[in-house]
Coordinates of C-alpha atoms and ligand atoms in Angstrom, one line a residue:
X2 CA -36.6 103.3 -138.2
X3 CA -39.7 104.5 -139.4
X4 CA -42.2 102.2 -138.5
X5 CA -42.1 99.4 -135.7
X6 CA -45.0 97.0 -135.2
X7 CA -45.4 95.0 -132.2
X8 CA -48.2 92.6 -131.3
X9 CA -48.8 90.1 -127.7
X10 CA -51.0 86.9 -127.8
X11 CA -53.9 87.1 -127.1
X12 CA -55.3 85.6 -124.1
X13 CA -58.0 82.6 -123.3
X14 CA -61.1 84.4 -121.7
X15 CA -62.0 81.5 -119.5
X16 CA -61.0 83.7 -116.2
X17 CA -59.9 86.6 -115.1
X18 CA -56.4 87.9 -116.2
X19 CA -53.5 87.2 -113.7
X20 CA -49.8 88.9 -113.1
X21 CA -48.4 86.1 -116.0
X22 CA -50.7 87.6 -118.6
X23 CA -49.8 91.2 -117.4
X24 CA -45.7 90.2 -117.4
X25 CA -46.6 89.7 -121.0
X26 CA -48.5 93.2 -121.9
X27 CA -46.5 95.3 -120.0
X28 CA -43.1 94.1 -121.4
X29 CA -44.5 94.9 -124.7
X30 CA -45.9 98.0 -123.6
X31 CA -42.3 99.4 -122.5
X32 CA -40.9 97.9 -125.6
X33 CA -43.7 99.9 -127.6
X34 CA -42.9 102.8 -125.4
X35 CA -39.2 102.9 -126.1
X36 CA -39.7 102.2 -129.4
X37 CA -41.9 105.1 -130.1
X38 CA -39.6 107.0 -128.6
X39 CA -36.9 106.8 -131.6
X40 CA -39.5 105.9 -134.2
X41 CA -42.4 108.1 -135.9
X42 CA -45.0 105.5 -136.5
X43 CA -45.4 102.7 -133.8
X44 CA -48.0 100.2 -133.6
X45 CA -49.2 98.1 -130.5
X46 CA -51.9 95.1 -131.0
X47 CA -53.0 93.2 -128.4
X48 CA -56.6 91.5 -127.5
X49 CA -58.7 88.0 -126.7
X50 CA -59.0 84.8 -127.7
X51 CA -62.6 83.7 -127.7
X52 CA -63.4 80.5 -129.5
X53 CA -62.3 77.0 -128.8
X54 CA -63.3 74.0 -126.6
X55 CA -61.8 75.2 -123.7
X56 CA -64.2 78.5 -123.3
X57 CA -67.1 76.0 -124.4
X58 CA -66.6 74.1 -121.3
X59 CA -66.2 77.0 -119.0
X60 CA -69.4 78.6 -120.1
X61 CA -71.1 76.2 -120.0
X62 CA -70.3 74.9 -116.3
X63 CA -71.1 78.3 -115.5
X64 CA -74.4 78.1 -117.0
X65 CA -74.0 81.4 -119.6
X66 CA -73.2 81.2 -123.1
X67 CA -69.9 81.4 -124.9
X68 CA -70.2 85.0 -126.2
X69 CA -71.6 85.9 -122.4
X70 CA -68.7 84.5 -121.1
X71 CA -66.1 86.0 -123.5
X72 CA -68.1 89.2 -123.2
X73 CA -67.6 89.6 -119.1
X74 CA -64.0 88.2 -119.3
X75 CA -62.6 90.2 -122.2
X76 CA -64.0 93.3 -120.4
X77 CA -62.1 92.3 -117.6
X78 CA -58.7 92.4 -119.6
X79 CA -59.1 95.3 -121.0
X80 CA -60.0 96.8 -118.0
X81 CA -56.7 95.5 -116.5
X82 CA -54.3 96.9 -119.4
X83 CA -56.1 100.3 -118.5
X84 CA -55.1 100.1 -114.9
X85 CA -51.6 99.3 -115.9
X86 CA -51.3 101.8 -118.1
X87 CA -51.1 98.9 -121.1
X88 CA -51.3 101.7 -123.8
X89 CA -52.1 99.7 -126.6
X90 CA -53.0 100.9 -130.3
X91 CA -55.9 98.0 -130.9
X92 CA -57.4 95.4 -128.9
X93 CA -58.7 92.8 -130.9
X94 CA -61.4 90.3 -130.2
X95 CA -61.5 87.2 -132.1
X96 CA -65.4 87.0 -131.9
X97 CA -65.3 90.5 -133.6
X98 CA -67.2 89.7 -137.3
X99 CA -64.2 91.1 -139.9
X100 CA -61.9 88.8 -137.7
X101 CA -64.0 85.6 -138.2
X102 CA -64.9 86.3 -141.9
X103 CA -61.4 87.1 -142.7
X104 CA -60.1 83.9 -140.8
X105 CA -62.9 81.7 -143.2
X106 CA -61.6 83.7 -146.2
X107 CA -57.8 82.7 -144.9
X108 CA -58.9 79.0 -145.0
X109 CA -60.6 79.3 -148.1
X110 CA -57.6 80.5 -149.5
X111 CA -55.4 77.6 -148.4
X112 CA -57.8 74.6 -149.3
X113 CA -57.9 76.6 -152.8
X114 CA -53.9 76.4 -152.9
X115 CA -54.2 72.5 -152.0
X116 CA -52.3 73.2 -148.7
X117 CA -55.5 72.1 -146.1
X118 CA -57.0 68.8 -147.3
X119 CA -59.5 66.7 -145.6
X120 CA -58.3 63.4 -143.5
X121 CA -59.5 61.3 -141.0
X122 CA -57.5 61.1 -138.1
X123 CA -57.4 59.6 -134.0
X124 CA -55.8 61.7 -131.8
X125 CA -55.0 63.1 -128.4
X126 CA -56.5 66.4 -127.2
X127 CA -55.4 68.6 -124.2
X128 CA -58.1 71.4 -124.2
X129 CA -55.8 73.2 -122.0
X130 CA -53.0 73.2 -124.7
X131 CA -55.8 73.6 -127.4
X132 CA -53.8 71.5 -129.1
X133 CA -53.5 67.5 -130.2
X134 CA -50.4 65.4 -128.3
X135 CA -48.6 63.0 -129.3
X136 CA -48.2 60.1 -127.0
X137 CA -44.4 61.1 -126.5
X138 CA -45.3 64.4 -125.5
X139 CA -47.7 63.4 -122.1
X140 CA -45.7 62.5 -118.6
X141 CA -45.5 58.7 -117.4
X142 CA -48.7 58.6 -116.3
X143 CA -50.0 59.8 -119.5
X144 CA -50.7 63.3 -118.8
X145 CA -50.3 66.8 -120.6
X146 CA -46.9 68.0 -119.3
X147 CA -48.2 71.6 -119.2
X148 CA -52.1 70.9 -117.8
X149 CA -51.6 67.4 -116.0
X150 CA -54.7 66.2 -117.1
X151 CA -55.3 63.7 -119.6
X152 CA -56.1 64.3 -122.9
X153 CA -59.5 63.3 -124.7
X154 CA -59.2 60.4 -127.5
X155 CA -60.6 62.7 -130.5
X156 CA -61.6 60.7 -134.0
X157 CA -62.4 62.8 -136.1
X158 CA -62.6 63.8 -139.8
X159 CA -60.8 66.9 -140.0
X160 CA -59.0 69.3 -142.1
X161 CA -55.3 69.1 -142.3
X162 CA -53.0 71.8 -142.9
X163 CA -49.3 70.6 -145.0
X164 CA -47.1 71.8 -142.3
X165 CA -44.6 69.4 -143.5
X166 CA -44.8 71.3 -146.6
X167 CA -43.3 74.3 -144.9
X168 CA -40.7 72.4 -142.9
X169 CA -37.5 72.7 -145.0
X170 CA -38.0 76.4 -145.5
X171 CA -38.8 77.2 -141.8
X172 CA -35.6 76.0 -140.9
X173 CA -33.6 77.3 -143.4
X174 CA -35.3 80.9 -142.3
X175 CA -34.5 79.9 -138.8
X176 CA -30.5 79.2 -139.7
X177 CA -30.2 81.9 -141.7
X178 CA -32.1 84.8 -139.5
X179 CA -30.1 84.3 -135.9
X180 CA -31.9 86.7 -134.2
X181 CA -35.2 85.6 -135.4
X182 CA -36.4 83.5 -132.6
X183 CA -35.4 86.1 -128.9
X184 CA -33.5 85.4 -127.1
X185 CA -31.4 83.0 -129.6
X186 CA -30.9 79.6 -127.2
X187 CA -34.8 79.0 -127.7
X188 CA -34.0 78.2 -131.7
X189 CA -32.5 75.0 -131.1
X190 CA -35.6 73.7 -129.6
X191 CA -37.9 74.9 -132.1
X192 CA -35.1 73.5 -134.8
X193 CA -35.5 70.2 -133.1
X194 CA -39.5 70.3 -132.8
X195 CA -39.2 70.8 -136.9
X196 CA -37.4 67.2 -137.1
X197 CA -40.5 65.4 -135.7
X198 CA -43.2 67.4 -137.5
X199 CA -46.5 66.2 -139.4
X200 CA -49.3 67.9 -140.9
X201 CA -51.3 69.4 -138.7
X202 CA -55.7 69.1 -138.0
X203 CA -56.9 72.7 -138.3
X204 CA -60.6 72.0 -138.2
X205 CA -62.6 70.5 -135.2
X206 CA -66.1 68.7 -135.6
X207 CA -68.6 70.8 -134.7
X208 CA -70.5 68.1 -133.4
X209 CA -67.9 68.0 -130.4
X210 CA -66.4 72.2 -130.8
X211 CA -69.4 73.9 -131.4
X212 CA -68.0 77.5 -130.4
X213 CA -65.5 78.3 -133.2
X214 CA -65.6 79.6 -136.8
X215 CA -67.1 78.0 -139.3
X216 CA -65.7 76.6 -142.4
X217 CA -66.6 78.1 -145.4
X218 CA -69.0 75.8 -146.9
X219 CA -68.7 73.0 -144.9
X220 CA -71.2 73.2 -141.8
X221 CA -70.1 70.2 -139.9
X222 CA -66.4 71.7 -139.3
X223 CA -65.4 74.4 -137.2
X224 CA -61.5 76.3 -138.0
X225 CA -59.3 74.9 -134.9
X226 CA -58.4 77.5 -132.7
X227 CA -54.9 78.3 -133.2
X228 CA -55.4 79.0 -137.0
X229 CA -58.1 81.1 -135.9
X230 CA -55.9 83.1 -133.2
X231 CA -52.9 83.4 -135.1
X232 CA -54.8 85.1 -137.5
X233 CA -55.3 87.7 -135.4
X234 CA -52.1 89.1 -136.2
X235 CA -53.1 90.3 -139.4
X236 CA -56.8 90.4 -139.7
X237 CA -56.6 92.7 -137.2
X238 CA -54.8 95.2 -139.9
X239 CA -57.1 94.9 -142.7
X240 CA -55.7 91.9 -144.3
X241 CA -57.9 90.4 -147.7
X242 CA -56.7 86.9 -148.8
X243 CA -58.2 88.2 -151.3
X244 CA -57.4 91.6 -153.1
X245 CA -56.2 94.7 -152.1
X246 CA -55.4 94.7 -148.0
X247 CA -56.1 98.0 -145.5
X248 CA -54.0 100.6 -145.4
X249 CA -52.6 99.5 -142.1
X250 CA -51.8 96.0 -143.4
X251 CA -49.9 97.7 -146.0
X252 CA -48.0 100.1 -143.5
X253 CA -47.0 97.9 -140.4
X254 CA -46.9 94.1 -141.7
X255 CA -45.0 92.5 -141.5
X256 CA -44.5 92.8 -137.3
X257 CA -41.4 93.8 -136.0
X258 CA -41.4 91.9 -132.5
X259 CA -44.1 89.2 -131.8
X260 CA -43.9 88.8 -128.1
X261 CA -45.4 85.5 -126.7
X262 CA -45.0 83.4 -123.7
X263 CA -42.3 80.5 -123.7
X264 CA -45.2 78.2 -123.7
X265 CA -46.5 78.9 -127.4
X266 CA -43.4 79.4 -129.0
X267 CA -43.9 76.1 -131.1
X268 CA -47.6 77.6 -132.2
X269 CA -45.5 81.0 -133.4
X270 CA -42.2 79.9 -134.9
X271 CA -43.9 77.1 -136.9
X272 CA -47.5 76.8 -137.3
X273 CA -47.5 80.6 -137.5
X274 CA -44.7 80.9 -140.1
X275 CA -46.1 78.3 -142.1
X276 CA -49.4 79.7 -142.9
X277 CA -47.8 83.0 -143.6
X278 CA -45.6 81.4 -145.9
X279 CA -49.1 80.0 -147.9
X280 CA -49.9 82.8 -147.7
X281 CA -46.9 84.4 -149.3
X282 CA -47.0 87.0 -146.9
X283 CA -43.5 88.3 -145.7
X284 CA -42.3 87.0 -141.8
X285 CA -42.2 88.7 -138.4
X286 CA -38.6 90.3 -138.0
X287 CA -38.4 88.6 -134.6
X288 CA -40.4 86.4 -132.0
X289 CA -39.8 87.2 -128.5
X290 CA -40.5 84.9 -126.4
X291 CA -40.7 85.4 -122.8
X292 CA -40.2 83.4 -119.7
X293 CA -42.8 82.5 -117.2
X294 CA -43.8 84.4 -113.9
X295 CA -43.9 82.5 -110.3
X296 CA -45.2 83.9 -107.3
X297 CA -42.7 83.3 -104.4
X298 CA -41.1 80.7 -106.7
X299 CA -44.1 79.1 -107.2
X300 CA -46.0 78.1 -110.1
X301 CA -49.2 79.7 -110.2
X302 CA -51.8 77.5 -110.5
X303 CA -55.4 77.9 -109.2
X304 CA -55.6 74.4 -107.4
X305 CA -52.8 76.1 -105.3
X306 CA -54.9 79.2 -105.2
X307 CA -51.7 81.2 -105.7
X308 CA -53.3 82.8 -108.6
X309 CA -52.6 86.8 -108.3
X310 CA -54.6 89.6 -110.4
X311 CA -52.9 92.6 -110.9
X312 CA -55.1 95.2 -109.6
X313 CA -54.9 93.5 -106.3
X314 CA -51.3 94.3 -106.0
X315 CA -52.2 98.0 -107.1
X316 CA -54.8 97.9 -104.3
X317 CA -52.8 96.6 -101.6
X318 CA -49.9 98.6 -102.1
X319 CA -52.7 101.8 -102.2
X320 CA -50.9 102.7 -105.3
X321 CA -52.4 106.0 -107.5
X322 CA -50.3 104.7 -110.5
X323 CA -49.6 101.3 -112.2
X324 CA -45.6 102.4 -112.5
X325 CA -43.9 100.9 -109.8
X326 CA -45.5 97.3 -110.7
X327 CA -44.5 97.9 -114.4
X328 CA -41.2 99.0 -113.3
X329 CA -40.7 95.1 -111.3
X330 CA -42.8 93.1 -113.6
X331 CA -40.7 94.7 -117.0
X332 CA -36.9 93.9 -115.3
X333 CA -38.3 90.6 -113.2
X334 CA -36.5 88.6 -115.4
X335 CA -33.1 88.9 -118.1
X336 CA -34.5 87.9 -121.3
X337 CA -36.1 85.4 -122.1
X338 CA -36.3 83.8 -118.6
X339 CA -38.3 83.0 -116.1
X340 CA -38.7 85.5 -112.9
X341 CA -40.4 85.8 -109.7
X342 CA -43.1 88.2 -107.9
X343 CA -43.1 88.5 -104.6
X344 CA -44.7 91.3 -101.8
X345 CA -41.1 92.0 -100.1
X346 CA -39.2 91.8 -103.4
X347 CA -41.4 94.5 -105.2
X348 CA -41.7 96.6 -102.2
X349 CA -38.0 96.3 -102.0
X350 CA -36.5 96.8 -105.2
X351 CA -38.9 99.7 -106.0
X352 CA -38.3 101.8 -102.6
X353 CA -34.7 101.4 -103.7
X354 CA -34.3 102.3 -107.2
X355 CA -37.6 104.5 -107.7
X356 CA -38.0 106.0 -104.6
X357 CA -35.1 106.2 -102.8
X358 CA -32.1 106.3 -105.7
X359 CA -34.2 108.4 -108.2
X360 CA -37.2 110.3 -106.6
X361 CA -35.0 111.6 -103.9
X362 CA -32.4 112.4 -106.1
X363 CA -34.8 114.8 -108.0
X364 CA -36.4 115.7 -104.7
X365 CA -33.5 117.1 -102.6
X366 CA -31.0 118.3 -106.0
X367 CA -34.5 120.7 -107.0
X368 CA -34.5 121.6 -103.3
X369 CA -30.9 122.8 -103.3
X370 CA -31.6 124.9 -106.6
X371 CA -34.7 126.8 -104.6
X372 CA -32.7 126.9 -101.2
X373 CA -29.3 128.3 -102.8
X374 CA -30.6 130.2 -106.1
X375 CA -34.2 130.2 -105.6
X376 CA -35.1 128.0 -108.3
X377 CA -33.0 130.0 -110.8
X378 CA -30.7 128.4 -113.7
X379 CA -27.9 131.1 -114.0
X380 CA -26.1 130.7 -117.7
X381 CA -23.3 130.8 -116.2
X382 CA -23.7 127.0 -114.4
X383 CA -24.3 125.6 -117.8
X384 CA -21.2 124.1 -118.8
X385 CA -19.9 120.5 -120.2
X386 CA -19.5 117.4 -117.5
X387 CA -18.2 114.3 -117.6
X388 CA -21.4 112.8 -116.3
X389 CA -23.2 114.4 -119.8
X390 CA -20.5 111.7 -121.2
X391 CA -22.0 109.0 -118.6
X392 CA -25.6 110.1 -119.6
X393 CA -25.3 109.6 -123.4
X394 CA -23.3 106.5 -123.1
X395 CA -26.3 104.7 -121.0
X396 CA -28.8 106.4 -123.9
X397 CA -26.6 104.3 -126.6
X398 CA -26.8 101.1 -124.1
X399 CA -30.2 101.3 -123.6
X400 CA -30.8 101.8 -127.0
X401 CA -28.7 99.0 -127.8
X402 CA -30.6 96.5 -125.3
X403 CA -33.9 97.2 -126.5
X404 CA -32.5 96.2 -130.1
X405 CA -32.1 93.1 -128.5
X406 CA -35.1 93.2 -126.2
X407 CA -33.6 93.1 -123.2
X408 CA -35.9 94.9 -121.0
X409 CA -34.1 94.5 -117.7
X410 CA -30.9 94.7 -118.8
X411 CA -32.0 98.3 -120.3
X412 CA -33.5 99.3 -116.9
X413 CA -30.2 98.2 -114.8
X414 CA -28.6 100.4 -117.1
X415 CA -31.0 103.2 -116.1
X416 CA -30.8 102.2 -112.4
X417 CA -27.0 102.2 -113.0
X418 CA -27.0 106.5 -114.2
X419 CA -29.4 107.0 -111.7
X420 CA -26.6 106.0 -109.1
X421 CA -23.1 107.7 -110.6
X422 CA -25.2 110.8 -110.3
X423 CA -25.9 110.2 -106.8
X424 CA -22.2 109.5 -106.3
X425 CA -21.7 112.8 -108.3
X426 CA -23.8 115.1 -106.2
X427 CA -21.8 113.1 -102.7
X428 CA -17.8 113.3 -104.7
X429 CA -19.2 117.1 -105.2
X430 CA -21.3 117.9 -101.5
X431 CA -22.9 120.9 -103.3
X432 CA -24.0 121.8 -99.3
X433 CA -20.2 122.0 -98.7
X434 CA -19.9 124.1 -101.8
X435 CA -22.7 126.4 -100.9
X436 CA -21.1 126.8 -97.6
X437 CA -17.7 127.6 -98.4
X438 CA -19.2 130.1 -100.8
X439 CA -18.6 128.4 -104.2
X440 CA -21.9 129.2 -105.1
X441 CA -20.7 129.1 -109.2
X442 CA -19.5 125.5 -108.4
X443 CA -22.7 124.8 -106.8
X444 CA -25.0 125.9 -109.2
X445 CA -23.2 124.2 -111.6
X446 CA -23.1 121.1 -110.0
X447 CA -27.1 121.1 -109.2
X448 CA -27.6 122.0 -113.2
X449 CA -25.6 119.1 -114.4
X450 CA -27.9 116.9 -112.1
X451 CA -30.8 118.4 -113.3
X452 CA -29.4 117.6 -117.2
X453 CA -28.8 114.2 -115.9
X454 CA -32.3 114.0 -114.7
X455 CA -34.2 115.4 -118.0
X456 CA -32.4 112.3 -119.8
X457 CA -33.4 109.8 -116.8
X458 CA -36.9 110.7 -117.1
X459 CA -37.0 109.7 -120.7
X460 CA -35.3 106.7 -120.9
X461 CA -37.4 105.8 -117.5
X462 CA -40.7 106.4 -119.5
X463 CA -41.7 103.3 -121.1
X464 CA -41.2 101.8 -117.8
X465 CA -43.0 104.7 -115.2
X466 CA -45.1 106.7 -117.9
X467 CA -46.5 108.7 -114.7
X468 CA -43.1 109.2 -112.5
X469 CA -41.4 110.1 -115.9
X470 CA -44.3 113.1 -116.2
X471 CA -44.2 113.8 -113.0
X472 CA -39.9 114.8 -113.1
X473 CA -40.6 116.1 -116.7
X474 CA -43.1 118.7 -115.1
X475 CA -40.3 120.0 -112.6
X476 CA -37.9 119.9 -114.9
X477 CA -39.8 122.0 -117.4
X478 CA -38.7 119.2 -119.6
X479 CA -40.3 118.1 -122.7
X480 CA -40.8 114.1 -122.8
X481 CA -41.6 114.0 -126.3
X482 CA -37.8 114.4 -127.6
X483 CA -36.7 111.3 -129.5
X484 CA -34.2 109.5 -128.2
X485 CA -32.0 110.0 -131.0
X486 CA -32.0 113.8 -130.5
X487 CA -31.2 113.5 -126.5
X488 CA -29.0 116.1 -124.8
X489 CA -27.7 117.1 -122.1
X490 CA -28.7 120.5 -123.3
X491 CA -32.4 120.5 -122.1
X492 CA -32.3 123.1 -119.5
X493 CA -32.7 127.1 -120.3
X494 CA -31.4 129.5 -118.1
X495 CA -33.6 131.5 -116.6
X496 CA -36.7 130.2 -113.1
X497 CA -37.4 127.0 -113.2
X498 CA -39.2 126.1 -110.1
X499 CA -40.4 127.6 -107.1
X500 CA -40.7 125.6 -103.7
X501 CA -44.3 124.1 -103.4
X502 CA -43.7 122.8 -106.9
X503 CA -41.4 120.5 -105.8
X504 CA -43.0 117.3 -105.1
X505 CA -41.6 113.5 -104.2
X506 CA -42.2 111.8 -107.5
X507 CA -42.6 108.4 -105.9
X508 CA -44.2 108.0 -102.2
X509 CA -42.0 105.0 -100.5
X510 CA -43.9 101.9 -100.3
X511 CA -45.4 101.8 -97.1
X512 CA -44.2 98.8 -94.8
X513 CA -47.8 98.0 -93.2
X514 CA -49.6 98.5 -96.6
X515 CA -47.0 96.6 -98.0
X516 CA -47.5 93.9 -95.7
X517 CA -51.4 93.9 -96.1
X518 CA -50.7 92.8 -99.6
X519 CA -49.7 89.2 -98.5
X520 CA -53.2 88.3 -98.1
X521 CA -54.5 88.2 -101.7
Ligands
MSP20 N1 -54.6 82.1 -126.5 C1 -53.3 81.6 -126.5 C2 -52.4 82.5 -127.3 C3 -52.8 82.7 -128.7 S1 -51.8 83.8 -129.5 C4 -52.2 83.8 -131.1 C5 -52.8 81.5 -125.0 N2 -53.5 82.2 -124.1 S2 -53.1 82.2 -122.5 O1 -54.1 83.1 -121.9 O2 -53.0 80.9 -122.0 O3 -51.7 82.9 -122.4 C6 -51.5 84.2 -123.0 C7 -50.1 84.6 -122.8 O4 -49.8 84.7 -121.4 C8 -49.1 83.6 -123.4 O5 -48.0 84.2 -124.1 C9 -48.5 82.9 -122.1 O6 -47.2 82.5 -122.3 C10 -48.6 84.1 -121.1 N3 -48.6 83.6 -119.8 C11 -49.6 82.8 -119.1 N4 -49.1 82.6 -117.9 C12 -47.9 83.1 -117.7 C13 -47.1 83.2 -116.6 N5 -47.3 82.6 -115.4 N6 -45.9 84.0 -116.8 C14 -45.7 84.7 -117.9 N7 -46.5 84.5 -119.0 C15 -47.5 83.6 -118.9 O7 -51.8 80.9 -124.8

């Protein structure tokens, strides 16, 4: 693999961003992660959506403008991805100018081809959805499904895009690409959506969206929101409807994995794949579409006012680093389901597999190698194990989960190495073999540990970026070694650590701390 190019959605600025929004960026941002591992060239967009009805009303009941309010709120994302360690290649913000002239150049392009025409239509908008519903769509009482409020009656001229165009060839992509649409049981929804579809309004009024981009042209009509987002995939790599595209666009489109919420799948398997087939641009190799977060099995919702921002949780848990919430948020859920957060679970599962199962596994096996050899690797403990055989297995399974994007299942396999080697150091009681004065034995046991442990701490990276430093520094190890070239040959004989080098990778989460997170 020589390039991989991954991409989120981008999120509504009308608040703050919550622990959903951040399930989202740091599952790519482990899949980015691992995928630069075993790649040379990876890629990582994510950013804001800033136009649109919805931030219209928000600003305005908050008596600022739309850019002011965009402005605070996408500061306040970015500022979250940085305390989560979100290590993204570009943000994008769809008020940013080459966005919105290359979105008006898109639509251009499209009326030119004869795909958008203009129609009058009468319709039902949610401005939560962003997004016209038909009547079959809303609840008994005429609601949005998704928003429970009820939509506006919108008439309109508008401009229509022929998504029904598009139809026969979307499916037949979807039939013929299984692993298009991750995980695969979510095609057969979209397949079914693509029975009932029409063409679709892709320009609002601006008498009643002001804040939105403006068609080329035409100053009464603003370019509907979703056209204008989805663009974002590409604009933001230097693509020109027009002539020649960026050098980016050239090197990372088409995307490798699209990750979006379960929510907007409809927006990214069809509306998506139909402009890019007007556009004649090649497809997205797969769409990834995650599963929803609840808090203590709870929809979050802010009437509930069960709505939780990341950086609290860092806060309350006092924690330095971001990686024990990106280690619970990235396995919360197999893929493509829903999961949970809660304050006992986190606390739980982390003090288990981080702290307890690996940090102290690191801690006490280094302490052994300074109390029985002084921190020395003799050559002569270097030799083959059956647990090197363990090791490189879970590198293959790992590897092979992520080519499926199956987060957690690649960190149970992690979790899993992490405890035969624990059973390995208790079948072996290197204490009992320092005693009995099998110190060869012992040294070799606490060396194929330490192997174990260089290979742990890179297939652990995506997920604990800081924890997976923190071993690599007291292993001597270097973390930028592909994954493809892994070992169990990282060691070299010789000193490798005195004792006030050794440090606990991972602190246990405190109980009170832990405790004083409820409250949020
Ligand atoms: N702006 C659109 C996306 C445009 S992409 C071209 C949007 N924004 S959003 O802010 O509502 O949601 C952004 C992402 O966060 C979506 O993928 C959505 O599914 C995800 N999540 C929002 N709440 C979530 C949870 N509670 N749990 C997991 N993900 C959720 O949709």
């Amino acid at each position: 693999m020589e390039r991989f190019y991954t991409t989120t959605a981008i999120d509504y600025v009308n608040g703050a961003p919550h622990i959903g929004h951040a399930y989202e960026k740091i599952l790519t941002d482990v899949i980015y992660r691992h995928f630069s591992q075993r790649c040379e060239d990876a890629y990582f967009l994510t950013g804001t959506d800033e136009h649109g009805i919805k931030i219209q009303k928000t600003s305005a009941a908050q008596g600022i403008t739309p850019k002011e309010l965009c402005d605070i709120n996408a500061q306040k994302f970015q500022d979250c991805w940085k305390a989560l360690d979100v290590n993204y290649s570009q943000f994008i913000r769809t008020t940013d100018k080459e966005h919105e002239e290359v979105v008006q150049k898109i639509f251009k392009k499209l009326v030119d081809k004869g795909d958008i025409y203009k129609n009058s239509y009468t319709g039902l908008y949610c401005s939560g959805c962003e997004a016209f519903l038909s009547e079959k769509d809303l609840t008994e009482d005429g609601l949005c499904p998704d928003h429970l409020k009820k939509p506006e009656v919108v008439s309109e001229e508008n401009y229509f895009f022929k998504l029904t165009k598009y139809k026969d060839a979307i499916i037949k992509h979807i039939k013929t690409h299984p692993d298009f649409i991750v995980p695969a049981f979510r095609a057969n929804e979209v397949l079914n959506q693509l029975e009932n579809i029409e063409d679709i309004s892709v320009s609002r009024a601006k008498s009643n969206v002001s804040w939105g981009i403006p068609v080329l042209g035409d100053d009464e009509q603003v370019i509907y929101v979703w056209i204008d987002a989805l663009s974002n995939y590409i604009t933001a790599l230097g693509y020109n409807p027009d002539g020649e595209s960026g050098e980016k666009f050239n090197k990372y489109w088409p995307a490798t994995v699209q990750v979006i919420g379960k929510d907007i799948l409809k927006f990214h398997s069809i509306y998506w794949i139909a402009i890019l087939m007007a556009l004649e641009l090649p497809l997205p190799e797969h769409i990834l579409a995650h599963g929803w977060i609840t808090i203590d099995q709870t929809k979050m919702s802010k009437s509930l006012g069960n709505v939780i921002s990341p950086e609290s949780i860092l806060k309350a848990f006092n924690l330095e680093h971001p990686d024990a919430l990106r280690y619970y948020m990235a396995s919360a859920a197999p893929c493509g389901k829903d999961g949970n957060y809660s304050d006992e679970d986190f606390k739980e599962k982390v003090n288990a597999h981080i702290a307890n199962s690996m940090g102290n596994l690191l801690n006490r096996t280094l302490s052994m190698l300074v109390k029985y050899f002084d921190g020395d690797i003799k050559p002569e403990f270097k030799v083959q194990s059956e647990l090197f055989d363990k090791a490189l297995e879970t590198v293959k399974a790992v590897k092979h989960h992520f080519d499926y994007f199956e987060v957690q299942e690649a960190s149970q396999k992690i979790i899993e190495l992490v405890d035969i080697t624990n059973k390995y150091v208790t079948d072996n009681a290197p204490w009992t073999l320092a005693k009995e004065g099998q110190m060869d034995k012992c040294g070799e046991v606490l060396t194929n540990v330490l192997e174990v442990m260089c290979v742990i701490s890179s297939l652990i990276y995506p997920f604990c970026p800081n924890i997976a430093q923190a071993m690599a520094e007291q292993l001597s190890y270097d973390l930028s070694i592909k994954l493809d070239d892994l070992s169990c040959n990282n060691l070299k004989p010789g000193h490798l650590i005195d004792k006030e080098d050794i440090k606990p990778v991972f602190l246990r989460m405190d109980s009170e701390l832990a405790d004083k997170g409820k409250g949020k």
